[in-house]
PDB file of C-alpha atoms in Angstrom:
ATOM      1  CA  UNK Z   1      40.514-146.612  32.502  1.00  0.00           C
ATOM      2  CA  UNK Z   2      39.537-149.366  30.559  1.00  0.00           C
ATOM      3  CA  UNK Z   3      41.250-148.452  27.220  1.00  0.00           C
ATOM      4  CA  UNK Z   4      44.402-147.726  29.002  1.00  0.00           C
ATOM      5  CA  UNK Z   5      44.099-151.576  30.180  1.00  0.00           C
ATOM      6  CA  UNK Z   6      43.649-152.763  26.550  1.00  0.00           C
ATOM      7  CA  UNK Z   7      46.510-150.820  25.685  1.00  0.00           C
ATOM      8  CA  UNK Z   8      48.659-152.225  28.560  1.00  0.00           C
ATOM      9  CA  UNK Z   9      47.934-155.472  27.262  1.00  0.00           C
ATOM     10  CA  UNK Z  10      49.403-154.869  24.105  1.00  0.00           C
ATOM     11  CA  UNK Z  11      45.982-154.813  22.258  1.00  0.00           C
ATOM     12  CA  UNK Z  12      43.948-152.333  20.371  1.00  0.00           C
ATOM     13  CA  UNK Z  13      40.327-151.879  19.599  1.00  0.00           C
ATOM     14  CA  UNK Z  14      39.302-152.672  15.735  1.00  0.00           C
ATOM     15  CA  UNK Z  15      37.182-150.388  13.831  1.00  0.00           C
ATOM     16  CA  UNK Z  16      33.445-151.262  14.924  1.00  0.00           C
ATOM     17  CA  UNK Z  17      31.792-154.133  12.850  1.00  0.00           C
ATOM     18  CA  UNK Z  18      28.974-152.985  10.323  1.00  0.00           C
ATOM     19  CA  UNK Z  19      26.012-155.390  10.525  1.00  0.00           C
ATOM     20  CA  UNK Z  20      25.798-157.339   7.302  1.00  0.00           C
ATOM     21  CA  UNK Z  21      22.007-157.883   7.472  1.00  0.00           C
ATOM     22  CA  UNK Z  22      18.750-156.469   8.541  1.00  0.00           C
ATOM     23  CA  UNK Z  23      19.706-156.039  12.350  1.00  0.00           C
ATOM     24  CA  UNK Z  24      21.364-153.676  14.620  1.00  0.00           C
ATOM     25  CA  UNK Z  25      24.783-154.724  16.396  1.00  0.00           C
ATOM     26  CA  UNK Z  26      23.622-152.552  19.422  1.00  0.00           C
ATOM     27  CA  UNK Z  27      20.397-152.121  21.149  1.00  0.00           C
ATOM     28  CA  UNK Z  28      20.105-150.268  24.388  1.00  0.00           C
ATOM     29  CA  UNK Z  29      17.012-150.265  26.541  1.00  0.00           C
ATOM     30  CA  UNK Z  30      17.340-148.150  29.722  1.00  0.00           C
ATOM     31  CA  UNK Z  31      20.852-148.877  31.115  1.00  0.00           C
ATOM     32  CA  UNK Z  32      21.000-152.245  29.496  1.00  0.00           C
ATOM     33  CA  UNK Z  33      22.878-152.906  26.104  1.00  0.00           C
ATOM     34  CA  UNK Z  34      22.510-155.857  24.041  1.00  0.00           C
ATOM     35  CA  UNK Z  35      25.141-156.754  21.686  1.00  0.00           C
ATOM     36  CA  UNK Z  36      24.775-158.916  18.514  1.00  0.00           C
ATOM     37  CA  UNK Z  37      27.110-161.789  17.689  1.00  0.00           C
ATOM     38  CA  UNK Z  38      30.423-160.512  16.939  1.00  0.00           C
ATOM     39  CA  UNK Z  39      33.338-162.162  15.075  1.00  0.00           C
ATOM     40  CA  UNK Z  40      37.113-162.337  15.508  1.00  0.00           C
ATOM     41  CA  UNK Z  41      38.387-159.569  13.428  1.00  0.00           C
ATOM     42  CA  UNK Z  42      41.858-158.255  14.431  1.00  0.00           C
ATOM     43  CA  UNK Z  43      42.689-154.580  14.529  1.00  0.00           C
ATOM     44  CA  UNK Z  44      45.068-155.340  11.848  1.00  0.00           C
ATOM     45  CA  UNK Z  45      44.957-158.485   9.578  1.00  0.00           C
ATOM     46  CA  UNK Z  46      42.392-160.695   8.203  1.00  0.00           C
ATOM     47  CA  UNK Z  47      39.190-162.321   9.824  1.00  0.00           C
ATOM     48  CA  UNK Z  48      40.184-165.197  11.679  1.00  0.00           C
ATOM     49  CA  UNK Z  49      38.500-168.409  10.008  1.00  0.00           C
ATOM     50  CA  UNK Z  50      38.708-172.253  11.062  1.00  0.00           C
ATOM     51  CA  UNK Z  51      37.040-175.155  12.808  1.00  0.00           C
ATOM     52  CA  UNK Z  52      38.184-176.057  16.300  1.00  0.00           C
ATOM     53  CA  UNK Z  53      39.549-179.664  16.484  1.00  0.00           C
ATOM     54  CA  UNK Z  54      40.000-179.729  12.820  1.00  0.00           C
ATOM     55  CA  UNK Z  55      42.548-176.800  11.730  1.00  0.00           C
ATOM     56  CA  UNK Z  56      42.719-174.843  14.873  1.00  0.00           C
ATOM     57  CA  UNK Z  57      43.663-175.758  18.469  1.00  0.00           C
ATOM     58  CA  UNK Z  58      41.768-174.813  21.705  1.00  0.00           C
ATOM     59  CA  UNK Z  59      44.676-172.282  22.233  1.00  0.00           C
ATOM     60  CA  UNK Z  60      44.051-170.864  18.526  1.00  0.00           C
ATOM     61  CA  UNK Z  61      40.288-170.588  19.352  1.00  0.00           C
ATOM     62  CA  UNK Z  62      40.951-168.807  22.918  1.00  0.00           C
ATOM     63  CA  UNK Z  63      42.803-166.089  20.893  1.00  0.00           C
ATOM     64  CA  UNK Z  64      40.364-165.742  18.445  1.00  0.00           C
ATOM     65  CA  UNK Z  65      37.737-165.280  21.211  1.00  0.00           C
ATOM     66  CA  UNK Z  66      39.934-162.539  22.694  1.00  0.00           C
ATOM     67  CA  UNK Z  67      39.705-160.748  19.336  1.00  0.00           C
ATOM     68  CA  UNK Z  68      35.920-161.144  19.666  1.00  0.00           C
ATOM     69  CA  UNK Z  69      36.026-159.435  22.908  1.00  0.00           C
ATOM     70  CA  UNK Z  70      37.911-156.623  21.423  1.00  0.00           C
ATOM     71  CA  UNK Z  71      35.138-156.328  18.673  1.00  0.00           C
ATOM     72  CA  UNK Z  72      32.348-156.171  21.576  1.00  0.00           C
ATOM     73  CA  UNK Z  73      34.476-153.272  23.198  1.00  0.00           C
ATOM     74  CA  UNK Z  74      34.833-151.646  19.770  1.00  0.00           C
ATOM     75  CA  UNK Z  75      30.985-151.682  19.056  1.00  0.00           C
ATOM     76  CA  UNK Z  76      30.170-150.621  22.695  1.00  0.00           C
ATOM     77  CA  UNK Z  77      32.673-147.536  22.653  1.00  0.00           C
ATOM     78  CA  UNK Z  78      31.176-146.442  19.150  1.00  0.00           C
ATOM     79  CA  UNK Z  79      27.751-146.415  20.774  1.00  0.00           C
ATOM     80  CA  UNK Z  80      28.187-145.212  24.173  1.00  0.00           C
ATOM     81  CA  UNK Z  81      31.508-142.978  23.691  1.00  0.00           C
ATOM     82  CA  UNK Z  82      33.428-144.268  26.654  1.00  0.00           C
ATOM     83  CA  UNK Z  83      33.864-147.709  27.992  1.00  0.00           C
ATOM     84  CA  UNK Z  84      34.354-146.462  31.561  1.00  0.00           C
ATOM     85  CA  UNK Z  85      30.403-146.278  31.605  1.00  0.00           C
ATOM     86  CA  UNK Z  86      30.305-149.804  31.956  1.00  0.00           C
ATOM     87  CA  UNK Z  87      28.716-150.514  35.180  1.00  0.00           C
ATOM     88  CA  UNK Z  88      28.788-154.604  34.563  1.00  0.00           C
ATOM     89  CA  UNK Z  89      29.461-157.137  31.953  1.00  0.00           C
ATOM     90  CA  UNK Z  90      26.122-159.005  32.581  1.00  0.00           C
ATOM     91  CA  UNK Z  91      26.269-162.207  30.031  1.00  0.00           C
ATOM     92  CA  UNK Z  92      28.148-163.438  27.327  1.00  0.00           C
ATOM     93  CA  UNK Z  93      26.805-166.108  24.764  1.00  0.00           C
ATOM     94  CA  UNK Z  94      29.723-167.932  22.983  1.00  0.00           C
ATOM     95  CA  UNK Z  95      29.337-170.216  19.840  1.00  0.00           C
ATOM     96  CA  UNK Z  96      32.115-172.398  18.974  1.00  0.00           C
ATOM     97  CA  UNK Z  97      32.686-173.903  15.324  1.00  0.00           C
ATOM     98  CA  UNK Z  98      34.006-177.251  16.137  1.00  0.00           C
ATOM     99  CA  UNK Z  99      34.169-180.914  15.179  1.00  0.00           C
ATOM    100  CA  UNK Z 100      31.816-183.461  16.390  1.00  0.00           C
ATOM    101  CA  UNK Z 101      32.932-184.801  19.694  1.00  0.00           C
ATOM    102  CA  UNK Z 102      34.706-181.672  20.908  1.00  0.00           C
ATOM    103  CA  UNK Z 103      33.873-180.689  24.454  1.00  0.00           C
ATOM    104  CA  UNK Z 104      36.049-177.721  25.360  1.00  0.00           C
ATOM    105  CA  UNK Z 105      33.853-175.026  24.241  1.00  0.00           C
ATOM    106  CA  UNK Z 106      34.264-173.414  27.368  1.00  0.00           C
ATOM    107  CA  UNK Z 107      38.164-173.277  27.067  1.00  0.00           C
ATOM    108  CA  UNK Z 108      37.648-171.436  23.630  1.00  0.00           C
ATOM    109  CA  UNK Z 109      35.255-168.897  25.071  1.00  0.00           C
ATOM    110  CA  UNK Z 110      37.411-168.235  27.982  1.00  0.00           C
ATOM    111  CA  UNK Z 111      39.424-165.950  25.530  1.00  0.00           C
ATOM    112  CA  UNK Z 112      36.711-163.591  25.545  1.00  0.00           C
ATOM    113  CA  UNK Z 113      35.573-163.980  29.345  1.00  0.00           C
ATOM    114  CA  UNK Z 114      39.228-163.373  30.425  1.00  0.00           C
ATOM    115  CA  UNK Z 115      39.385-160.379  28.280  1.00  0.00           C
ATOM    116  CA  UNK Z 116      36.536-158.900  29.958  1.00  0.00           C
ATOM    117  CA  UNK Z 117      37.821-159.581  33.431  1.00  0.00           C
ATOM    118  CA  UNK Z 118      41.259-158.092  32.503  1.00  0.00           C
ATOM    119  CA  UNK Z 119      39.904-154.962  31.320  1.00  0.00           C
ATOM    120  CA  UNK Z 120      36.773-154.230  33.198  1.00  0.00           C
ATOM    121  CA  UNK Z 121      37.839-155.837  36.467  1.00  0.00           C
ATOM    122  CA  UNK Z 122      35.459-157.222  38.875  1.00  0.00           C
ATOM    123  CA  UNK Z 123      32.683-155.430  36.754  1.00  0.00           C
ATOM    124  CA  UNK Z 124      33.946-157.924  33.949  1.00  0.00           C
ATOM    125  CA  UNK Z 125      32.759-160.965  35.881  1.00  0.00           C
ATOM    126  CA  UNK Z 126      29.803-162.191  34.200  1.00  0.00           C
ATOM    127  CA  UNK Z 127      27.337-165.210  33.581  1.00  0.00           C
ATOM    128  CA  UNK Z 128      28.214-167.063  30.467  1.00  0.00           C
ATOM    129  CA  UNK Z 129      27.086-169.947  27.934  1.00  0.00           C
ATOM    130  CA  UNK Z 130      29.517-171.432  25.746  1.00  0.00           C
ATOM    131  CA  UNK Z 131      27.899-173.784  23.047  1.00  0.00           C
ATOM    132  CA  UNK Z 132      29.280-175.842  20.369  1.00  0.00           C
ATOM    133  CA  UNK Z 133      27.999-175.904  16.638  1.00  0.00           C
ATOM    134  CA  UNK Z 134      28.913-177.489  13.227  1.00  0.00           C
ATOM    135  CA  UNK Z 135      29.318-174.066  11.547  1.00  0.00           C
ATOM    136  CA  UNK Z 136      29.357-170.291  12.059  1.00  0.00           C
ATOM    137  CA  UNK Z 137      29.009-167.403   9.793  1.00  0.00           C
ATOM    138  CA  UNK Z 138      32.039-167.023   7.199  1.00  0.00           C
ATOM    139  CA  UNK Z 139      33.873-169.744   8.705  1.00  0.00           C
ATOM    140  CA  UNK Z 140      34.772-168.104  11.884  1.00  0.00           C
ATOM    141  CA  UNK Z 141      35.777-170.336  14.814  1.00  0.00           C
ATOM    142  CA  UNK Z 142      33.957-168.354  17.580  1.00  0.00           C
ATOM    143  CA  UNK Z 143      31.286-165.926  17.724  1.00  0.00           C
ATOM    144  CA  UNK Z 144      30.127-164.135  21.073  1.00  0.00           C
ATOM    145  CA  UNK Z 145      27.143-161.830  21.761  1.00  0.00           C
ATOM    146  CA  UNK Z 146      26.933-159.753  24.926  1.00  0.00           C
ATOM    147  CA  UNK Z 147      24.807-158.015  27.476  1.00  0.00           C
ATOM    148  CA  UNK Z 148      26.167-155.139  29.479  1.00  0.00           C
ATOM    149  CA  UNK Z 149      24.801-152.574  32.067  1.00  0.00           C
ATOM    150  CA  UNK Z 150      25.799-149.117  31.883  1.00  0.00           C
ATOM    151  CA  UNK Z 151      26.050-146.690  34.764  1.00  0.00           C
ATOM    152  CA  UNK Z 152      23.200-144.248  35.164  1.00  0.00           C
ATOM    153  CA  UNK Z 153      23.778-140.870  33.358  1.00  0.00           C
ATOM    154  CA  UNK Z 154      23.978-137.742  35.776  1.00  0.00           C
TER     155      UNK Z 154
END
């Protein structure tokens, strides 16, 4: 069970994020689910903010990306009811708020990717892009959007 794996890692799902604009954070078409960009909000504590290479290390960014993965899972659970209904994590698109010349965006986004594989197993292996940018909403270090495939309902 996916949620048991999350608990076994000593982690917990935060409350699902509420969109702060004219968009939905969850769109389902058939068995495909598209999640808007999510931010690093721990279940306990404040939104993680900072710029990689300036006031945060690659390791700090990796941890922030892990929290983004938990937020993606929280939104998914809120909308589909059971994370065990995930057939496949199809794709992640990660954005990293970093200084000019920084080139380790994949190492940061690995925080989210590694979480997906740890909690979904082979179903968590996905396609991915990791892109650097000079700024992200609210000053966060990383934002990730995702595409999931769900099992066909009986």
